[in-house]
Amino acid sequence: MTSLWKIAIAIACVAVICGAAILWRVQRGKAVERKKLAEAASLSRTRAEQGDVRAQSELASMYFYGRGVPQDYAEAARWSRKAADRDYAIAQDAVGVLYYEGKGVPQDYAEAVRWYRKAADQGYAEAQYNLGYMCYKGQGVPQDYAEAGRWYRKAAHQGYAKAQYSLGILYYYGQGVPQDYSETVHWYRKAADQGYAEAKYSLGILYYYGRGVPQDYTETVHWYRKAADQGYAIAQFNLGEMYYHGRGMQQDYAEAVRWYRRAADQGYAIAQYDLGTMYHQGKGVRQDYGEARRWYRRAADQGDTNAQRALSSIDQEQRRKYDPSSF
């Protein structure tokens, strides 16, 4: 017995030493990274103070994200403005973002539009998209879907995935352009091929309903999975639905639970409710009223009315189970 204790203690010591070594290496790596960022910020500052517009824009970005310097939106605005005033498109777009979000400057959509337009007129794709978005939402300019489409298209032809996806949405709903599902498919696919998760999920929706493409649940599953693997919660939930109903693949409650859980862990209320239902009914998991109640509660706290009713139902079931007089 003494020998076993010695072995156990030795193993525990080795585990502690290994854990400490790993922690030390992680902390050392972070320290090295912080030092590199600080050196990069120092170099950018030197060049920025000499009037290098690219360095000014880089330094502004460092202040915006707090990389190598303390996060400071006012400094981000100051350095972005220096470069923007010299017609540096990236900085002009950045100034627009700061006005849009009200970071380092008062929030002002009209000013955001003004700076986005300066960069967009120089052909900067991100600014073209941002200007299109302002036209779409009617922020800082009158709402104008056709104008939104014009700017989205400019950015989309430069390969900007968000613009490609947004242009697809306009075609889907017929906003500013004739409704055309085949054009929606075209633009969604271009964005999806660049890894844009929302476009992948939306392609799955088109295959599910057969809009612009033949209805094909297998293709739906294919695109849902691609988006779900990138952590896109609504795709994870809907992939779970495909497993639950056996559409595009064999029905598998355990897989449905797995995908519901991944979406639920991101706070997606419908997935939390469905995960609660799986525990409630014992589908794909061992029946567990405690777990069912926990997931129902999380969904209910977000205002999900089905979950709120389910909580009441499960309480009634429990009362009937333990109190025959309640019948």
Short mmCIF file of C-alpha atoms in Angstrom, two decimals:
data_model
loop_
_atom_site.label_atom_id
_atom_site.label_comp_id
_atom_site.label_asym_id
_atom_site.label_seq_id
_atom_site.Cartn_x
_atom_site.Cartn_y
_atom_site.Cartn_z
CA MET A 1 0.00 0.00 0.00
CA THR A 2 2.89 2.35 0.87
CA SER A 3 4.41 1.76 -2.58
CA LEU A 4 1.10 2.63 -4.25
CA TRP A 5 0.94 5.88 -2.30
CA LYS A 6 4.47 6.75 -3.35
CA ILE A 7 3.60 6.08 -6.99
CA ALA A 8 0.45 8.18 -6.72
CA ILE A 9 2.36 11.06 -5.11
CA ALA A 10 5.05 10.84 -7.79
CA ILE A 11 2.43 10.95 -10.55
CA ALA A 12 0.73 13.93 -8.89
CA CYS A 13 4.06 15.75 -8.62
CA VAL A 14 4.83 15.12 -12.27
CA ALA A 15 1.35 16.40 -13.23
CA VAL A 16 1.86 19.57 -11.17
CA ILE A 17 5.30 20.17 -12.66
CA CYS A 18 4.01 19.59 -16.21
CA GLY A 19 1.07 21.90 -15.59
CA ALA A 20 3.33 24.61 -14.24
CA ALA A 21 5.66 24.22 -17.22
CA ILE A 22 2.79 24.54 -19.67
CA LEU A 23 1.44 27.60 -17.84
CA TRP A 24 4.90 29.17 -17.85
CA ARG A 25 5.26 28.61 -21.59
CA VAL A 26 1.82 30.10 -22.26
CA GLN A 27 2.57 33.17 -20.12
CA ARG A 28 5.99 33.54 -21.73
CA GLY A 29 4.42 33.35 -25.18
CA LYS A 30 1.93 36.07 -24.25
CA ALA A 31 4.72 38.26 -22.91
CA VAL A 32 6.72 37.84 -26.11
CA GLU A 33 3.63 38.70 -28.17
CA ARG A 34 2.95 41.82 -26.07
CA LYS A 35 6.56 42.92 -26.54
CA LYS A 36 6.33 42.47 -30.33
CA LEU A 37 3.11 44.47 -30.47
CA ALA A 38 4.58 47.26 -28.36
CA GLU A 39 7.64 47.42 -30.63
CA ALA A 40 5.40 47.52 -33.72
CA ALA A 41 3.36 50.34 -32.16
CA SER A 42 6.53 52.28 -31.36
CA LEU A 43 7.78 51.90 -34.93
CA SER A 44 4.39 52.94 -36.35
CA ARG A 45 4.34 55.99 -34.08
CA THR A 46 7.77 57.11 -35.25
CA ARG A 47 6.74 56.82 -38.89
CA ALA A 48 3.32 58.36 -38.20
CA GLU A 49 4.86 61.42 -36.57
CA GLN A 50 7.00 61.81 -39.69
CA GLY A 51 3.80 62.05 -41.76
CA ASP A 52 3.57 58.51 -43.15
CA VAL A 53 -0.18 58.12 -43.83
CA ARG A 54 -0.08 54.33 -43.80
CA ALA A 55 1.66 54.37 -40.42
CA GLN A 56 -0.88 56.88 -39.12
CA SER A 57 -3.69 54.54 -40.17
CA GLU A 58 -1.92 51.54 -38.62
CA LEU A 59 -1.37 53.40 -35.35
CA ALA A 60 -5.04 54.40 -35.29
CA SER A 61 -6.00 50.73 -35.68
CA MET A 62 -3.69 49.79 -32.81
CA TYR A 63 -5.41 52.34 -30.56
CA PHE A 64 -8.84 51.17 -31.69
CA TYR A 65 -8.17 47.53 -30.79
CA GLY A 66 -5.70 48.12 -27.97
CA ARG A 67 -2.85 46.27 -29.67
CA GLY A 68 0.56 47.33 -28.42
CA VAL A 69 -0.95 50.44 -26.82
CA PRO A 70 -3.80 51.01 -24.35
CA GLN A 71 -7.16 51.04 -26.12
CA ASP A 72 -8.07 54.68 -26.76
CA TYR A 73 -10.80 55.60 -29.25
CA ALA A 74 -9.98 59.31 -29.09
CA GLU A 75 -6.41 58.56 -30.20
CA ALA A 76 -7.73 56.21 -32.84
CA ALA A 77 -9.89 59.07 -34.16
CA ARG A 78 -7.01 61.54 -34.04
CA TRP A 79 -4.61 59.40 -36.05
CA SER A 80 -7.29 58.16 -38.46
CA ARG A 81 -8.26 61.76 -39.17
CA LYS A 82 -4.66 62.74 -39.92
CA ALA A 83 -4.42 60.07 -42.60
CA ALA A 84 -7.98 60.60 -43.84
CA ASP A 85 -7.38 64.32 -44.38
CA ARG A 86 -4.66 63.30 -46.82
CA ASP A 87 -7.12 61.13 -48.80
CA TYR A 88 -5.95 57.77 -47.46
CA ALA A 89 -9.01 55.63 -48.21
CA ILE A 90 -8.55 53.06 -45.45
CA ALA A 91 -8.38 55.86 -42.88
CA GLN A 92 -11.39 57.62 -44.38
CA ASP A 93 -13.41 54.45 -43.98
CA ALA A 94 -12.10 54.10 -40.41
CA VAL A 95 -13.22 57.64 -39.56
CA GLY A 96 -16.63 56.70 -40.92
CA VAL A 97 -16.74 53.67 -38.64
CA LEU A 98 -15.83 55.81 -35.63
CA TYR A 99 -18.66 58.25 -36.39
CA TYR A 100 -21.04 55.35 -37.00
CA GLU A 101 -20.24 53.74 -33.66
CA GLY A 102 -19.68 56.96 -31.73
CA LYS A 103 -16.22 55.91 -30.57
CA GLY A 104 -13.75 58.73 -29.95
CA VAL A 105 -16.17 61.13 -31.65
CA PRO A 106 -19.90 61.89 -31.18
CA GLN A 107 -22.09 59.40 -33.02
CA ASP A 108 -23.13 61.02 -36.29
CA TYR A 109 -24.51 58.95 -39.17
CA ALA A 110 -24.31 61.85 -41.63
CA GLU A 111 -20.59 62.24 -40.90
CA ALA A 112 -20.16 58.48 -41.21
CA VAL A 113 -21.75 58.64 -44.67
CA ARG A 114 -19.54 61.57 -45.67
CA TRP A 115 -16.36 59.70 -44.83
CA TYR A 116 -17.54 56.39 -46.25
CA ARG A 117 -18.31 58.18 -49.52
CA LYS A 118 -14.83 59.71 -49.70
CA ALA A 119 -13.27 56.25 -49.42
CA ALA A 120 -15.88 54.60 -51.63
CA ASP A 121 -15.26 57.11 -54.41
CA GLN A 122 -11.63 55.97 -54.38
CA GLY A 123 -12.76 52.38 -54.96
CA TYR A 124 -12.23 51.07 -51.43
CA ALA A 125 -14.50 48.01 -51.28
CA GLU A 126 -15.19 48.01 -47.55
CA ALA A 127 -16.30 51.64 -47.68
CA GLN A 128 -18.49 50.90 -50.69
CA TYR A 129 -20.18 48.18 -48.70
CA ASN A 130 -20.54 50.43 -45.66
CA LEU A 131 -22.05 53.20 -47.76
CA GLY A 132 -24.46 50.70 -49.31
CA TYR A 133 -25.47 49.57 -45.84
CA MET A 134 -26.23 53.16 -44.79
CA CYS A 135 -28.41 53.57 -47.88
CA TYR A 136 -30.14 50.27 -47.10
CA LYS A 137 -30.89 51.22 -43.50
CA GLY A 138 -31.59 54.89 -44.17
CA GLN A 139 -28.97 56.03 -41.68
CA GLY A 140 -27.43 59.41 -42.47
CA VAL A 141 -29.12 59.35 -45.90
CA PRO A 142 -32.67 58.69 -47.11
CA GLN A 143 -33.38 54.97 -47.37
CA ASP A 144 -32.77 53.89 -50.96
CA TYR A 145 -32.53 50.21 -51.86
CA ALA A 146 -31.46 50.92 -55.44
CA GLU A 147 -28.58 53.06 -54.22
CA ALA A 148 -27.68 50.41 -51.67
CA GLY A 149 -27.57 47.86 -54.48
CA ARG A 150 -25.35 50.13 -56.57
CA TRP A 151 -22.73 50.36 -53.85
CA TYR A 152 -23.04 46.72 -52.84
CA ARG A 153 -22.45 45.75 -56.46
CA LYS A 154 -19.31 47.86 -56.71
CA ALA A 155 -17.86 46.14 -53.64
CA ALA A 156 -19.16 42.73 -54.70
CA HIS A 157 -17.35 42.94 -58.04
CA GLN A 158 -14.16 43.48 -56.05
CA GLY A 159 -14.80 40.21 -54.22
CA TYR A 160 -16.00 41.71 -50.92
CA ALA A 161 -17.97 38.82 -49.40
CA LYS A 162 -20.36 40.85 -47.18
CA ALA A 163 -21.36 42.93 -50.18
CA GLN A 164 -21.89 39.81 -52.31
CA TYR A 165 -24.14 38.36 -49.64
CA SER A 166 -26.02 41.64 -49.16
CA LEU A 167 -26.58 41.95 -52.90
CA GLY A 168 -28.02 38.44 -52.82
CA ILE A 169 -30.46 39.55 -50.12
CA LEU A 170 -31.66 42.43 -52.32
CA TYR A 171 -32.39 39.98 -55.13
CA TYR A 172 -34.12 37.60 -52.71
CA TYR A 173 -36.60 40.24 -51.52
CA GLY A 174 -36.71 42.31 -54.70
CA GLN A 175 -35.43 45.43 -52.95
CA GLY A 176 -34.10 47.97 -55.44
CA VAL A 177 -33.73 45.19 -58.02
CA PRO A 178 -36.19 42.74 -59.59
CA GLN A 179 -36.75 39.70 -57.38
CA ASP A 180 -34.60 36.92 -58.81
CA TYR A 181 -33.76 33.81 -56.79
CA SER A 182 -31.19 32.64 -59.33
CA GLU A 183 -29.28 35.90 -58.81
CA THR A 184 -29.58 35.36 -55.07
CA VAL A 185 -28.00 31.93 -55.46
CA HIS A 186 -25.25 33.42 -57.63
CA TRP A 187 -24.23 36.03 -55.07
CA TYR A 188 -24.70 33.85 -52.01
CA ARG A 189 -22.46 31.24 -53.60
CA LYS A 190 -19.73 33.78 -54.33
CA ALA A 191 -19.75 34.86 -50.68
CA ALA A 192 -19.97 31.27 -49.45
CA ASP A 193 -16.99 30.27 -51.57
CA GLN A 194 -14.98 32.86 -49.63
CA GLY A 195 -15.97 31.24 -46.34
CA TYR A 196 -18.75 33.65 -45.35
CA ALA A 197 -20.79 31.57 -42.88
CA GLU A 198 -24.07 33.46 -43.21
CA ALA A 199 -24.02 32.95 -46.97
CA LYS A 200 -23.41 29.23 -46.53
CA TYR A 201 -26.37 28.95 -44.20
CA SER A 202 -28.55 30.99 -46.55
CA LEU A 203 -27.64 28.74 -49.46
CA GLY A 204 -28.87 25.87 -47.33
CA ILE A 205 -32.18 27.70 -46.90
CA LEU A 206 -32.51 28.12 -50.67
CA TYR A 207 -31.97 24.39 -51.20
CA TYR A 208 -34.44 23.61 -48.40
CA TYR A 209 -37.25 25.55 -50.08
CA GLY A 210 -36.13 25.05 -53.68
CA ARG A 211 -35.73 28.73 -54.48
CA GLY A 212 -33.40 29.39 -57.41
CA VAL A 213 -32.24 25.77 -57.17
CA PRO A 214 -34.00 22.38 -57.12
CA GLN A 215 -35.19 21.44 -53.64
CA ASP A 216 -32.51 19.19 -52.16
CA TYR A 217 -32.29 18.38 -48.45
CA THR A 218 -28.90 16.74 -48.90
CA GLU A 219 -27.52 20.01 -50.24
CA THR A 220 -29.26 21.84 -47.42
CA VAL A 221 -27.44 19.67 -44.90
CA HIS A 222 -24.16 20.21 -46.77
CA TRP A 223 -24.38 24.00 -46.49
CA TYR A 224 -25.83 24.05 -42.98
CA ARG A 225 -22.92 21.91 -41.84
CA LYS A 226 -20.35 24.20 -43.44
CA ALA A 227 -21.80 27.19 -41.59
CA ALA A 228 -22.32 25.23 -38.37
CA ASP A 229 -18.68 24.12 -38.37
CA GLN A 230 -17.75 27.82 -38.32
CA GLY A 231 -19.79 28.30 -35.16
CA TYR A 232 -22.83 29.94 -36.77
CA ALA A 233 -25.51 29.29 -34.18
CA ILE A 234 -28.63 29.36 -36.35
CA ALA A 235 -27.00 26.89 -38.75
CA GLN A 236 -26.11 24.61 -35.83
CA PHE A 237 -29.71 24.70 -34.66
CA ASN A 238 -31.12 23.99 -38.11
CA LEU A 239 -28.65 21.18 -38.69
CA GLY A 240 -30.01 19.71 -35.46
CA GLU A 241 -33.50 20.06 -36.92
CA MET A 242 -32.45 18.12 -40.02
CA TYR A 243 -31.14 15.31 -37.82
CA TYR A 244 -34.28 15.40 -35.68
CA HIS A 245 -36.62 15.04 -38.65
CA GLY A 246 -34.34 12.84 -40.75
CA ARG A 247 -34.21 15.22 -43.70
CA GLY A 248 -31.22 14.82 -45.98
CA MET A 249 -29.82 12.12 -43.71
CA GLN A 250 -30.93 9.32 -41.40
CA GLN A 251 -32.88 10.44 -38.37
CA ASP A 252 -30.56 10.65 -35.36
CA TYR A 253 -31.77 12.19 -32.09
CA ALA A 254 -28.32 12.04 -30.47
CA GLU A 255 -26.85 14.12 -33.31
CA ALA A 256 -29.80 16.48 -33.06
CA VAL A 257 -28.99 16.96 -29.38
CA ARG A 258 -25.33 17.58 -30.16
CA TRP A 259 -26.11 20.39 -32.60
CA TYR A 260 -28.88 21.87 -30.48
CA ARG A 261 -26.40 22.03 -27.61
CA ARG A 262 -23.77 23.85 -29.67
CA ALA A 263 -26.31 26.51 -30.64
CA ALA A 264 -27.79 26.62 -27.13
CA ASP A 265 -24.36 27.19 -25.61
CA GLN A 266 -24.14 30.35 -27.72
CA GLY A 267 -27.39 31.60 -26.22
CA TYR A 268 -29.71 30.72 -29.13
CA ALA A 269 -33.08 30.58 -27.36
CA ILE A 270 -34.93 28.25 -29.74
CA ALA A 271 -32.10 25.72 -29.49
CA GLN A 272 -32.19 26.00 -25.69
CA TYR A 273 -35.91 25.25 -25.76
CA ASP A 274 -35.46 22.27 -28.11
CA LEU A 275 -32.60 20.93 -26.03
CA GLY A 276 -34.84 21.18 -22.99
CA THR A 277 -37.50 19.26 -24.89
CA MET A 278 -35.03 16.47 -25.72
CA TYR A 279 -34.19 16.10 -22.03
CA HIS A 280 -37.87 16.34 -21.12
CA GLN A 281 -38.85 13.57 -23.53
CA GLY A 282 -35.66 11.53 -23.26
CA LYS A 283 -34.85 11.71 -26.96
CA GLY A 284 -31.15 11.34 -27.81
CA VAL A 285 -30.31 11.71 -24.12
CA ARG A 286 -31.37 10.11 -20.85
CA GLN A 287 -34.59 11.71 -19.61
CA ASP A 288 -33.67 14.35 -17.05
CA TYR A 289 -36.26 16.82 -15.78
CA GLY A 290 -33.58 18.86 -14.03
CA GLU A 291 -31.67 19.41 -17.27
CA ALA A 292 -34.92 20.01 -19.14
CA ARG A 293 -35.90 22.68 -16.62
CA ARG A 294 -32.43 24.27 -16.79
CA TRP A 295 -32.57 24.70 -20.58
CA TYR A 296 -36.21 25.76 -20.57
CA ARG A 297 -35.31 28.41 -18.00
CA ARG A 298 -32.46 29.78 -20.10
CA ALA A 299 -34.77 30.07 -23.11
CA ALA A 300 -37.64 31.47 -21.03
CA ASP A 301 -35.36 34.14 -19.59
CA GLN A 302 -34.88 35.36 -23.16
CA GLY A 303 -38.63 35.64 -23.64
CA ASP A 304 -39.28 32.32 -25.41
CA THR A 305 -42.98 31.71 -24.75
CA ASN A 306 -42.81 27.99 -25.64
CA ALA A 307 -40.15 27.55 -22.97
CA GLN A 308 -42.24 29.48 -20.46
CA ARG A 309 -45.20 27.16 -21.11
CA ALA A 310 -42.93 24.11 -20.96
CA LEU A 311 -41.68 25.14 -17.53
CA SER A 312 -45.26 25.27 -16.30
CA SER A 313 -45.98 21.89 -17.91
CA ILE A 314 -42.96 20.16 -16.39
CA ASP A 315 -43.87 21.51 -12.95
CA GLN A 316 -47.37 20.07 -13.30
CA GLU A 317 -45.96 16.71 -14.37
CA GLN A 318 -43.70 16.65 -11.33
CA ARG A 319 -46.59 17.48 -9.02
CA ARG A 320 -48.73 14.68 -10.49
CA LYS A 321 -45.83 12.26 -10.13
CA TYR A 322 -45.28 12.92 -6.44
CA ASP A 323 -48.76 14.01 -5.35
CA PRO A 324 -51.57 11.68 -6.52
CA SER A 325 -54.14 14.03 -4.95
CA SER A 326 -53.31 16.62 -7.62
CA PHE A 327 -55.10 14.55 -10.29
#
